[in-house]
XYZ file of C-alpha atoms in Angstrom:
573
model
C -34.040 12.585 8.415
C -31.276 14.201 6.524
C -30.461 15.895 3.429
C -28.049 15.500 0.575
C -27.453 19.049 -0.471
C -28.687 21.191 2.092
C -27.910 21.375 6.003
C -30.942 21.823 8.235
C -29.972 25.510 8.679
C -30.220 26.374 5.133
C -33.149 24.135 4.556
C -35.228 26.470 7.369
C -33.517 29.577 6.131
C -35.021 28.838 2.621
C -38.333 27.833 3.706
C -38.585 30.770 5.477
C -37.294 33.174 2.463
C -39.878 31.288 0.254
C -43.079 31.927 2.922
C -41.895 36.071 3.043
C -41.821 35.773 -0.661
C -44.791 34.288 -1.627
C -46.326 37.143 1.270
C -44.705 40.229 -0.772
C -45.939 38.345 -3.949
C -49.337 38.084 -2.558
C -49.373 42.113 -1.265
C -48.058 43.079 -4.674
C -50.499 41.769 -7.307
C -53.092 43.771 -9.149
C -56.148 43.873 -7.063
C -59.019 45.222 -9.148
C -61.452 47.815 -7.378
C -65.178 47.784 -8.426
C -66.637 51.909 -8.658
C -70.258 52.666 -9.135
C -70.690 55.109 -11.269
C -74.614 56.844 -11.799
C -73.802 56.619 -16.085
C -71.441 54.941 -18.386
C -70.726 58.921 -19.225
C -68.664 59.059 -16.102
C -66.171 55.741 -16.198
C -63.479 57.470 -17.453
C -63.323 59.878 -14.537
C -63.783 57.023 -11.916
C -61.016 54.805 -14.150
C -58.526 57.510 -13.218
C -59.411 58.511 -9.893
C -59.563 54.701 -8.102
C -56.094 53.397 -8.306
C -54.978 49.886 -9.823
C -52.736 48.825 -7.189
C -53.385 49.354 -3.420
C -50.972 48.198 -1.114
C -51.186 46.707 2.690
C -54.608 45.737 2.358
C -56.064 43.289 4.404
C -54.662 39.726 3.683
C -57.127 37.564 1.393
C -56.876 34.644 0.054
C -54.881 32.327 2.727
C -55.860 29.251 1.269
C -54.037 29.902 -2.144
C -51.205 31.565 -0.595
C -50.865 28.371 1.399
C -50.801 26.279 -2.190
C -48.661 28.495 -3.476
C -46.742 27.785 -0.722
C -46.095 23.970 -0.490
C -45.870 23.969 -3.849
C -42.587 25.741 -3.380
C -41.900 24.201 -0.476
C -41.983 20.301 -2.074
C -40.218 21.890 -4.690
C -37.583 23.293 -2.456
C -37.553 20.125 -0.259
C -36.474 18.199 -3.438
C -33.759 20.531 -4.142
C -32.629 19.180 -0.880
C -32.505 15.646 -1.879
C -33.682 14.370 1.888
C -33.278 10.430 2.678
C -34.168 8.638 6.042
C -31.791 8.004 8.593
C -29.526 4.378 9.099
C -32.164 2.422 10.911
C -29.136 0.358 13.048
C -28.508 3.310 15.052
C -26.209 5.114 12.990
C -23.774 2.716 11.565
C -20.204 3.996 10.882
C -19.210 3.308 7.025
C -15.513 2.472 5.717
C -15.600 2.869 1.975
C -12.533 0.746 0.583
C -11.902 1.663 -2.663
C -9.515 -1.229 -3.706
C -6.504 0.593 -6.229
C -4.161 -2.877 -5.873
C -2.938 -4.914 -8.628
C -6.147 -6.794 -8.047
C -7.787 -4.190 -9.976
C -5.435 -3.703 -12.682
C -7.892 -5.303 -15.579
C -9.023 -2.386 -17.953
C -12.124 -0.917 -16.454
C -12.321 -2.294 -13.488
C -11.123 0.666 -11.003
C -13.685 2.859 -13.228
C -16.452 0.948 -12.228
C -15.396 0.764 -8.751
C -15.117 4.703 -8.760
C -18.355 5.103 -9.948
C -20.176 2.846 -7.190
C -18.336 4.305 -5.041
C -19.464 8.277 -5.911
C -23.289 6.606 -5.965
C -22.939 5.028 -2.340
C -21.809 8.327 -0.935
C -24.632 10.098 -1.918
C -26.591 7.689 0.147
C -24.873 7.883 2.994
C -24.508 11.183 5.734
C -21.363 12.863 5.441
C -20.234 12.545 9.026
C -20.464 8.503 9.215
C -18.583 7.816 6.285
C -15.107 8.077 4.968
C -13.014 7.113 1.858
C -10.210 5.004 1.334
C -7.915 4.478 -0.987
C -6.765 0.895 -0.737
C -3.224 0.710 -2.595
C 0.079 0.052 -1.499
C -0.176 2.348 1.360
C -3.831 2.558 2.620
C -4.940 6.509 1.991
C -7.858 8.483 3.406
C -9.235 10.112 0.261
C -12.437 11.431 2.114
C -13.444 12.411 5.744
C -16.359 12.438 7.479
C -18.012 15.271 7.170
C -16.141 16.304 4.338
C -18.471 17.412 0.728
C -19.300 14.459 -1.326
C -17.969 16.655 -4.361
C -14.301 16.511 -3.102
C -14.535 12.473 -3.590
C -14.256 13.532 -7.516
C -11.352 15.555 -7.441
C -9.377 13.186 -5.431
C -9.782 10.681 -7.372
C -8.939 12.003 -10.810
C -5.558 9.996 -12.354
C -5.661 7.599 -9.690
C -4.691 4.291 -11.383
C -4.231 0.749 -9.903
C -1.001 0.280 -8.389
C 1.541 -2.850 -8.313
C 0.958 -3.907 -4.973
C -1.032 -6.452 -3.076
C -4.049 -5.530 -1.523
C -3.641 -3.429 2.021
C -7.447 -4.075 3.452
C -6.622 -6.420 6.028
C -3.944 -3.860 7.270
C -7.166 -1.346 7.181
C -9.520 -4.218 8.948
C -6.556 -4.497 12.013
C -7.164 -0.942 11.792
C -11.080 -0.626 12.949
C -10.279 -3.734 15.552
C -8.043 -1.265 17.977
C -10.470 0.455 20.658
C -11.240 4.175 20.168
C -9.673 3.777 16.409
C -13.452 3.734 14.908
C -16.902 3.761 16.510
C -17.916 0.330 17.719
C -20.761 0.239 15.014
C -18.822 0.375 12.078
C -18.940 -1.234 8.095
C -16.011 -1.423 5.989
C -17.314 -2.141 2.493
C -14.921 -3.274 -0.422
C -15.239 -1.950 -3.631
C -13.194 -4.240 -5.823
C -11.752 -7.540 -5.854
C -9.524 -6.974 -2.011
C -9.336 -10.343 -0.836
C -10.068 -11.123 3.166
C -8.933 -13.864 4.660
C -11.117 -15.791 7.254
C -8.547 -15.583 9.695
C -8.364 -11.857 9.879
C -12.818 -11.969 9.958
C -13.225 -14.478 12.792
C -10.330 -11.593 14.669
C -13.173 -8.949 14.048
C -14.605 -7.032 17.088
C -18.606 -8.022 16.888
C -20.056 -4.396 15.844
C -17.417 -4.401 13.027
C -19.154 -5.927 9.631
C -17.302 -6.386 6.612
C -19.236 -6.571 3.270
C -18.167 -5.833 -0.822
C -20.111 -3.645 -2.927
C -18.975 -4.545 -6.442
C -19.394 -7.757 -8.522
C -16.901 -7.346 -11.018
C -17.072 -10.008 -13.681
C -14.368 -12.682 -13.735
C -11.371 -11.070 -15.418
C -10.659 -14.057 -17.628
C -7.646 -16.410 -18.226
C -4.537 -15.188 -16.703
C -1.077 -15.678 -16.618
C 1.793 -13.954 -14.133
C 4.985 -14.421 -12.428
C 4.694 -15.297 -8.960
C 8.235 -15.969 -7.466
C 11.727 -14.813 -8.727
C 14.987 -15.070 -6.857
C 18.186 -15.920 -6.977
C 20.336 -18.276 -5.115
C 24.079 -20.125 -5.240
C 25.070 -22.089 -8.330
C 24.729 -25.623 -8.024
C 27.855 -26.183 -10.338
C 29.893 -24.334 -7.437
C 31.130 -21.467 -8.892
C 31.767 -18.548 -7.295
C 31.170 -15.991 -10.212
C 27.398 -17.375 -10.628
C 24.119 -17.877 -9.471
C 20.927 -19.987 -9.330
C 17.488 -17.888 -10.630
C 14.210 -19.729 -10.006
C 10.939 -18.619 -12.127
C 7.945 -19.960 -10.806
C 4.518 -18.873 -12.886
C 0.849 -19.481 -12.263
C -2.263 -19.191 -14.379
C -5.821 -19.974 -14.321
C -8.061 -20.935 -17.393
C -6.261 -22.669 -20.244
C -2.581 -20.544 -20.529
C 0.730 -22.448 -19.594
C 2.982 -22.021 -17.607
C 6.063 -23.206 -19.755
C 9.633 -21.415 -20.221
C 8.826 -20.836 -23.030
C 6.089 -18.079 -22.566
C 8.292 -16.109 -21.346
C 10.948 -13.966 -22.726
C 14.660 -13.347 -20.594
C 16.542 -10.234 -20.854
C 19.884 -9.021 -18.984
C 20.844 -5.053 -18.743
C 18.016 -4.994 -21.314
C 19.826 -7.324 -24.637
C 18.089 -10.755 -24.899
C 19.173 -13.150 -22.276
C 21.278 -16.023 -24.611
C 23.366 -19.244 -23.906
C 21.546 -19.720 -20.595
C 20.731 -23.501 -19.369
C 17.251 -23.655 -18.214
C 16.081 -26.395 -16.210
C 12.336 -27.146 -15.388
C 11.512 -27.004 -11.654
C 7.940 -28.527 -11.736
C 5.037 -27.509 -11.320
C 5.176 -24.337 -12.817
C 8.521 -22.981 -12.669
C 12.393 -23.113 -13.933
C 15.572 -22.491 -12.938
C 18.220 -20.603 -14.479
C 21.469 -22.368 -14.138
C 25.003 -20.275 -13.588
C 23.475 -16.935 -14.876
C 26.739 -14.610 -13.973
C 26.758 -12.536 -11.512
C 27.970 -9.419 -12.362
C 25.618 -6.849 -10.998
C 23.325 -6.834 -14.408
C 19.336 -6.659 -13.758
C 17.725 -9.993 -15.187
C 13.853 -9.309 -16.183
C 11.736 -12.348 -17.103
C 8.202 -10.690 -19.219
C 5.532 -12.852 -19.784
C 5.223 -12.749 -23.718
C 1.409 -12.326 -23.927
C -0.431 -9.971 -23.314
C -3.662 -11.301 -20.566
C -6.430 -9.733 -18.697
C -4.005 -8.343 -15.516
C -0.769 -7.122 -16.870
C 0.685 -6.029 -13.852
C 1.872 -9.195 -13.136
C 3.513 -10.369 -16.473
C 6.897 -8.821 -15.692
C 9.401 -9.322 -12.531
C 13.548 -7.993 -12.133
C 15.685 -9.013 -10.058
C 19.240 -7.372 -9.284
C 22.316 -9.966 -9.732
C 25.080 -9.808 -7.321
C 28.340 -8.686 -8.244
C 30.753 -11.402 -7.283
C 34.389 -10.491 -7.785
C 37.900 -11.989 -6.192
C 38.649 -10.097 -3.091
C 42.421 -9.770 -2.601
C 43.303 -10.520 1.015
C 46.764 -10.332 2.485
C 47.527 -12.465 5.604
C 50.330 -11.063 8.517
C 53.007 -13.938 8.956
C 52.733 -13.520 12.632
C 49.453 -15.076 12.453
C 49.888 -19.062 11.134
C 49.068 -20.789 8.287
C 45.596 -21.154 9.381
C 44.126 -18.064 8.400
C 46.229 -18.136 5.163
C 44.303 -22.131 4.318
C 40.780 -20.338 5.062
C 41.645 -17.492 2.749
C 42.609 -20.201 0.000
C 39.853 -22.333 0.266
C 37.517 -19.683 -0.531
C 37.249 -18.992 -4.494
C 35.550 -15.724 -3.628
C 38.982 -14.599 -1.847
C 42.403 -14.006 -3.688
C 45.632 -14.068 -1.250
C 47.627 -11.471 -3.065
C 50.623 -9.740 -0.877
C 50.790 -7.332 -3.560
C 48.261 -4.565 -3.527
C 45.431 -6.088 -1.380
C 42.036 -4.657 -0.414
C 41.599 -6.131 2.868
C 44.453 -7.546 5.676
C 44.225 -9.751 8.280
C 46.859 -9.066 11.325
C 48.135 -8.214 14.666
C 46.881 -5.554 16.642
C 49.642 -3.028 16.661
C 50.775 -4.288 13.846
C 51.941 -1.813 11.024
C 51.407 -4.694 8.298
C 48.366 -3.161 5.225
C 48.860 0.455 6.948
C 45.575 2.464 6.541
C 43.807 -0.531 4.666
C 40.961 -2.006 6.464
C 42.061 -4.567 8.834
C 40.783 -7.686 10.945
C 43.038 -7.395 13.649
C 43.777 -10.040 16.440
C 44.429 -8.801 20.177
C 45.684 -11.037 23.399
C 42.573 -11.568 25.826
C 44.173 -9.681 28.844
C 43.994 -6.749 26.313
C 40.622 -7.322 25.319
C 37.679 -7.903 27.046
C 35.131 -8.943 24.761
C 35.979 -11.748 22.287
C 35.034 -10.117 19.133
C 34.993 -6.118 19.223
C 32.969 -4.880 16.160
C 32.795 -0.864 15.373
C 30.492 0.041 12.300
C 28.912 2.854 10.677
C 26.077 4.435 10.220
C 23.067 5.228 12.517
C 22.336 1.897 13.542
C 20.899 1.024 17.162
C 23.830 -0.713 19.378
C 20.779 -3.514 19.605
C 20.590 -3.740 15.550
C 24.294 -3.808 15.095
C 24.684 -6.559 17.358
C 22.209 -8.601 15.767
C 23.349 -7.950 12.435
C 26.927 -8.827 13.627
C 25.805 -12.202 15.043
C 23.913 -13.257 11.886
C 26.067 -11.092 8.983
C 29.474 -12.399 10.151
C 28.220 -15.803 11.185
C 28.484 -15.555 14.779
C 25.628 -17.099 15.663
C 27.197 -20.454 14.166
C 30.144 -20.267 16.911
C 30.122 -22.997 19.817
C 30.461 -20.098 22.562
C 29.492 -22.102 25.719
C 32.781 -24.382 24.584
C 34.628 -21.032 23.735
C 33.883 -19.555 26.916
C 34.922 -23.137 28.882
C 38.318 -23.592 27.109
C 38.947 -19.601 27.452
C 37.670 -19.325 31.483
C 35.871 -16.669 30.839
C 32.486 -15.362 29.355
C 32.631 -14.845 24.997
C 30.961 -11.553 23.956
C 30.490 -9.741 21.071
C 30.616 -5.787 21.365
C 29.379 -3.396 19.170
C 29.977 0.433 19.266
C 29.691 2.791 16.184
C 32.451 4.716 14.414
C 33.594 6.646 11.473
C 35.155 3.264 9.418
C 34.335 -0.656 9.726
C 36.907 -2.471 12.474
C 37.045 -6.050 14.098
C 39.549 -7.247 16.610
C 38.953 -10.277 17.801
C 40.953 -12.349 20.451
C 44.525 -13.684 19.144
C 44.081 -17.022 21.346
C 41.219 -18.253 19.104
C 43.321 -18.962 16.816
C 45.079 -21.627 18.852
C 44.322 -25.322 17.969
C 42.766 -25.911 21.949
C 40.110 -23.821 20.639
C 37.337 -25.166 18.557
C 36.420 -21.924 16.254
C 39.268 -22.671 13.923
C 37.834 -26.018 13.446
C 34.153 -25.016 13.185
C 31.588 -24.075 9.875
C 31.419 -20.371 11.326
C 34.974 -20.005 11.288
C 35.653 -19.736 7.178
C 32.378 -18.092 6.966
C 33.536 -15.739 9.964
C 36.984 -15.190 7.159
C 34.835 -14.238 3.854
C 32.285 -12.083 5.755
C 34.449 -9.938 7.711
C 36.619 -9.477 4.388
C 34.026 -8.687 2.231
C 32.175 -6.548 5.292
C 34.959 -4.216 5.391
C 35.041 -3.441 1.937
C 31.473 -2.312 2.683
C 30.185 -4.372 -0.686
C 26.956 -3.840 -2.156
C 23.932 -5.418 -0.183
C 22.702 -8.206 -2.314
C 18.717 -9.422 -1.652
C 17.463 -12.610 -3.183
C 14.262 -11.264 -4.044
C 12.421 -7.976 -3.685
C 8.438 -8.405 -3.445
C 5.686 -5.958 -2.959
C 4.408 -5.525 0.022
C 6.635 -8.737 1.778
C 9.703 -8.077 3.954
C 13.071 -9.039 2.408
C 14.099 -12.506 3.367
C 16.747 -13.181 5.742
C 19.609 -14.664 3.746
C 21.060 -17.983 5.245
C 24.369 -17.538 6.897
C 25.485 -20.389 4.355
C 25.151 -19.034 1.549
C 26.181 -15.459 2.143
C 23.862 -13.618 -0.852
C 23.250 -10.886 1.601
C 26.155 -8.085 2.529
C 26.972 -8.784 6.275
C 25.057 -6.564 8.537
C 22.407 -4.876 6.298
C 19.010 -5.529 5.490
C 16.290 -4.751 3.053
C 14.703 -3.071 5.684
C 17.744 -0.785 6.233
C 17.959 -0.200 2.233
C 14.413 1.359 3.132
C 15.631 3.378 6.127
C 12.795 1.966 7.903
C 11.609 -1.396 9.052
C 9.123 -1.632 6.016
C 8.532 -3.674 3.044
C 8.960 -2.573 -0.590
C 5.181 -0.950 -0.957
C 4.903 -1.397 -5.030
C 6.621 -2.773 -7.357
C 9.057 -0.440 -9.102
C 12.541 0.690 -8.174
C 14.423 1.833 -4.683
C 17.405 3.904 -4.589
C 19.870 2.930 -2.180
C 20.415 5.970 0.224
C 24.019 6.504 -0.345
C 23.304 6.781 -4.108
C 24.322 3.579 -5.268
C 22.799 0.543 -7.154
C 18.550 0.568 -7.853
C 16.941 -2.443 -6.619
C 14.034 -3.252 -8.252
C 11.037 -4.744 -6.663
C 8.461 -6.766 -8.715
C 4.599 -7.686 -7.604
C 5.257 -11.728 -7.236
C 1.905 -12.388 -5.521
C 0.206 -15.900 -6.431
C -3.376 -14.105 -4.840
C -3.250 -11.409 -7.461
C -2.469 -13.817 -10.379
C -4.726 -16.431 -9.414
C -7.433 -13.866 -8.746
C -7.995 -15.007 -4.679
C -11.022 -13.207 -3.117
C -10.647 -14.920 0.241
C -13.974 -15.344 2.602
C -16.911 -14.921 0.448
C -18.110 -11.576 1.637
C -22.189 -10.563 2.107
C -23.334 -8.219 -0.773
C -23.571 -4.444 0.196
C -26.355 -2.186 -1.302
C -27.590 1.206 0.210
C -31.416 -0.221 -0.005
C -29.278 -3.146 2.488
C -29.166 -0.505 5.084
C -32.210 1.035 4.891
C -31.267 4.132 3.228
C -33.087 5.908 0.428
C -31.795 6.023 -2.961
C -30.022 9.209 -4.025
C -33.476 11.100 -5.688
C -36.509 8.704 -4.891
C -38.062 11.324 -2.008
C -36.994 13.794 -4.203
C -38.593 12.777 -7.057
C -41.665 11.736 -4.835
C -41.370 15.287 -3.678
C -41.478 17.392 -7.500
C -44.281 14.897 -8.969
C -46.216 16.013 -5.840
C -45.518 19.627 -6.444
C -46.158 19.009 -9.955
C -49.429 17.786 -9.364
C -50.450 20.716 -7.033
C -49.247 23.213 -9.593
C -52.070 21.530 -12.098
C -54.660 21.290 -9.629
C -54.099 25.191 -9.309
C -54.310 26.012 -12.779
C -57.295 23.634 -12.992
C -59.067 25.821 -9.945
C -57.797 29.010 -11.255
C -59.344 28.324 -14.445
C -62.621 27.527 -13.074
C -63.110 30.366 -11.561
C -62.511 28.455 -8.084
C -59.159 30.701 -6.943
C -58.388 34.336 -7.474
């Protein structure tokens, strides 16, 4: 047994400050003293000399003092609100308040706030905690914390644009010592759980949902967006696919939707249906403007009906080659309509070691192999592992597409990349790769090695292909080269952590926003998972919030009329 709004120590402490009271009460009423008096003549005299009240006389009347007293007590045991115990041994509970983009239809998170404030007055404070279930997963109460504080925490909490993070919560109460062995997690709200992550489950863990919310009706959202190379070729554009889903009876035509870029209506562009439900935006340019596609519609979730995604800004690079190197480099530079030879005033040059040619400009420089020992020497920026950096190096530059086993047998000796930071961007890579009995000159990596290292020096803008809630950015193909060489989504973040919402992120050094949109088919198309058992207090043996107590005052009440009834009759003092 346990009590909602009294500890056992106060509980006792009261019942004992009620018995004392009742005692005084008792010692202090009027007791009436009967005087004989030999004629009526002499009452007045006997009136004044036999006092009304007399104190610490012996105690009378223990059987109404003892109504009086459970009266009060009942009474004071229903102040206490008490409520049996968890008949399965004390059975941790997990409250999951779901504040996703799941529960972004109007009224929805209300409702789930409200079970939630009813279930906790159920339940003992030190076997059950709160969380708040958006794009981070947040403890809003602690065991043994006050019920009350669930209210304030709470208040201006709104769904946010992010997939659900209960599964993340589930892996959570599967690690030993994390939670007690016994433990519930109970969903409030529309959290889906796949049957995967169940059947994973430790067997004392239970997972049920509290809330039935009603179906949230037809609905319409944008569920992919990204960007990829033009089909047509060219260099200053790029491919967008659109892909939409809805339930009920909306479509999922181009024409629901409405395109904007840097905000003014998106016009002129050719759009080209990519069944089932999507399109593709044909040579939108890419010039660093922020394309948003908005569902035109208003329908029952809204936090999926708009998505952005950042263009690339694809310019000419101009590149100057060193005679001393060949024509080789010079036909790589050419065949690239991203790169501009240009002796005059170039960004990037491409020489000798030694060599004075581009002064201070950033260089790719070419050293003999007895003067180098590794075959590519890369120095970057930044606080980057040595571990990261090479990694980055291999798949930025397109390394990873060089044949090194057949580099390392026409060379004699072992082809390495090495990686050491610095205060500016260098490469110097070995002069005798350049040489026809080599194959690197003649491979795919090589004019990808040409237009990466170029535009890596200039230290470009990081370019993403999409940015989703909640999903790591995608590793850009070497082929296609979207991404900046050598960064990352992850290190836009500073961390090796997806985008947790949808909204914007500022780039550390102060550059270009990237903004990230929701793009989750589960949220759109309302997914649930595993159906999940129901959860109800009554479920788990627990009394409702004021049915002992209410037991508890109608009992009281009853006692109370049974004394007036006696006292009337004559039948108590």
């Amino acid at each position: 047994m346990n009590f909602a709004n009294l500890s056992w120590p106060w509980l006792l402490a009261g019942a004992a400050g009620l018995a004392g009271l009742l005692y005084v009460l008792q010692q202090l009423r009027i007791r009436y003293t009967e005087v004989a008096v030999p004629t009526a003549m002499f009452w007045r005299e006997a009136a004044r000399d036999a006092p009304v009240r007399v104190f610490r006389r012996r105690f009378r009347h223990w059987l109404a003092y003892l109504l009086s007293l459970l009266i009060c007590w009942l009474l004071w045991l229903g102040l206490a609100e008490p409520r049996v115990d968890d008949p399965e041994g004390g059975q941790y509970h997990v409250l999951f308040l779901d504040g996703s983009a799941h529960m972004s239809a109007p009224g929805d998170l209300e409702r789930a706030i409200d079970r939630v404030r009813d279930d906790l007055r159920s339940l003992p404070d030190d076997q059950r905690e709160v969380i708040w279930g958006g794009a981070r997963n947040l403890k809003l109460l602690n065991a043994g914390e006050e019920s009350l504080l669930f209210d304030r925490r709470v208040d201006g909490l709104v769904p946010e644009g992010a997939p659900s993070a209960v599964e993340e919560q589930l892996d959570l109460l599967a690690l030993p010592g994390a939670y007690p062995e016994a433990v519930r997690l109970v969903i409030y709200g529309r959290a889906p759980v796949s049957e995967e992550v169940l059947d994973g489950l430790p067997e004392g863990v239970q997972v049920q949902r509290a809330l039935g919310l009603e179906e949230t009706g037809p609905n319409r959202g944008i569920v992919a967006m990204g960007l990829g190379t033009a089909a047509s070729g060219r260099w200053d554009a790029v491919d967008v696919l659109v892909r939409l889903e809805a339930t009920g009876n909306l479509s999922t035509l181009p024409g629901d939707v409405e395109l904007s870029l840097d905000g003014a209506p998106l016009s002129g562009a050719v759009i080209q249906d990519a069944p089932p439900d999507g399109f593709v935006l044909r040579d939108i340019p890419a010039a660093g403007g922020l394309l948003e596609v908005r569902i035109s519609d208003p329908d029952a979730l809204p936090a999926d009906d708009m998505a952005q995604l950042r263009l690339p800004e694809r310019r000419e690079l101009r590149v100057a080659v060193s005679a001393s190197l060949g024509s080789v480099l010079v036909d790589a530079v050419q065949a690239d309509p991203g790169l501009l030879l240009a002796e005059d005033d170039p960004e990037v040059v491409f020489r000798r070691a030694g060599e004075a040619f581009g002064g201070d400009l950033p260089a790719v420089e070419f050293a003999p192999m007895n003067e180098q020992e590794a075959a590519f020497e890369i120095q970057y920026t930044g606080n980057l592992d040595a571990e990261s950096a090479l990694r980055d190096s291999l798949q930025g530059l397109g390394l990873n597409l060089i044949d090194g086993a057949g580099l390392a047998a026409e060379a004699g000796r072992p082809v390495s990349v090495q990686t050491s930071g610095g205060e500016s961007r260098s490469i110097s890579v070995w002069l005798e790769l350049l040489d026809e009995r080599f194959n690197f000159t003649a491979s795919r990596a090589f004019p990808l090695f040409v237009t990466r290292t170029a535009r890596w020096l200039t230290e470009e803008d990081a370019v993403y292909s999409y940015l989703a809630a909640g999903r790591l950015a995608p590793d850009e193909s070497s082929e296609f080269a979207l991404t900046g060489p050598g960064d990352s989504a992850t290190r836009l973040l500073g961390a090796d952590l997806p985008p947790a919402r949808s909204g914007t992120l500022e780039a550390p050094d102060g550059g270009l926003s990237y903004p990230v949109s929701l793009l989750s088919t589960a949220v759109t198309t309302g997914q649930t998972g595993v159906e999940l058992p129901a959860f109800a207090p009554a479920a788990t043996g627990l009394a409702g919030p004021s049915l002992l107590a209410l037991i508890l005052i109608l009992a009281a009440l009853a006692l109370l009329a049974f004394e007036w009834y006696a006292y009337q009759r004559g039948m108590m003092p």
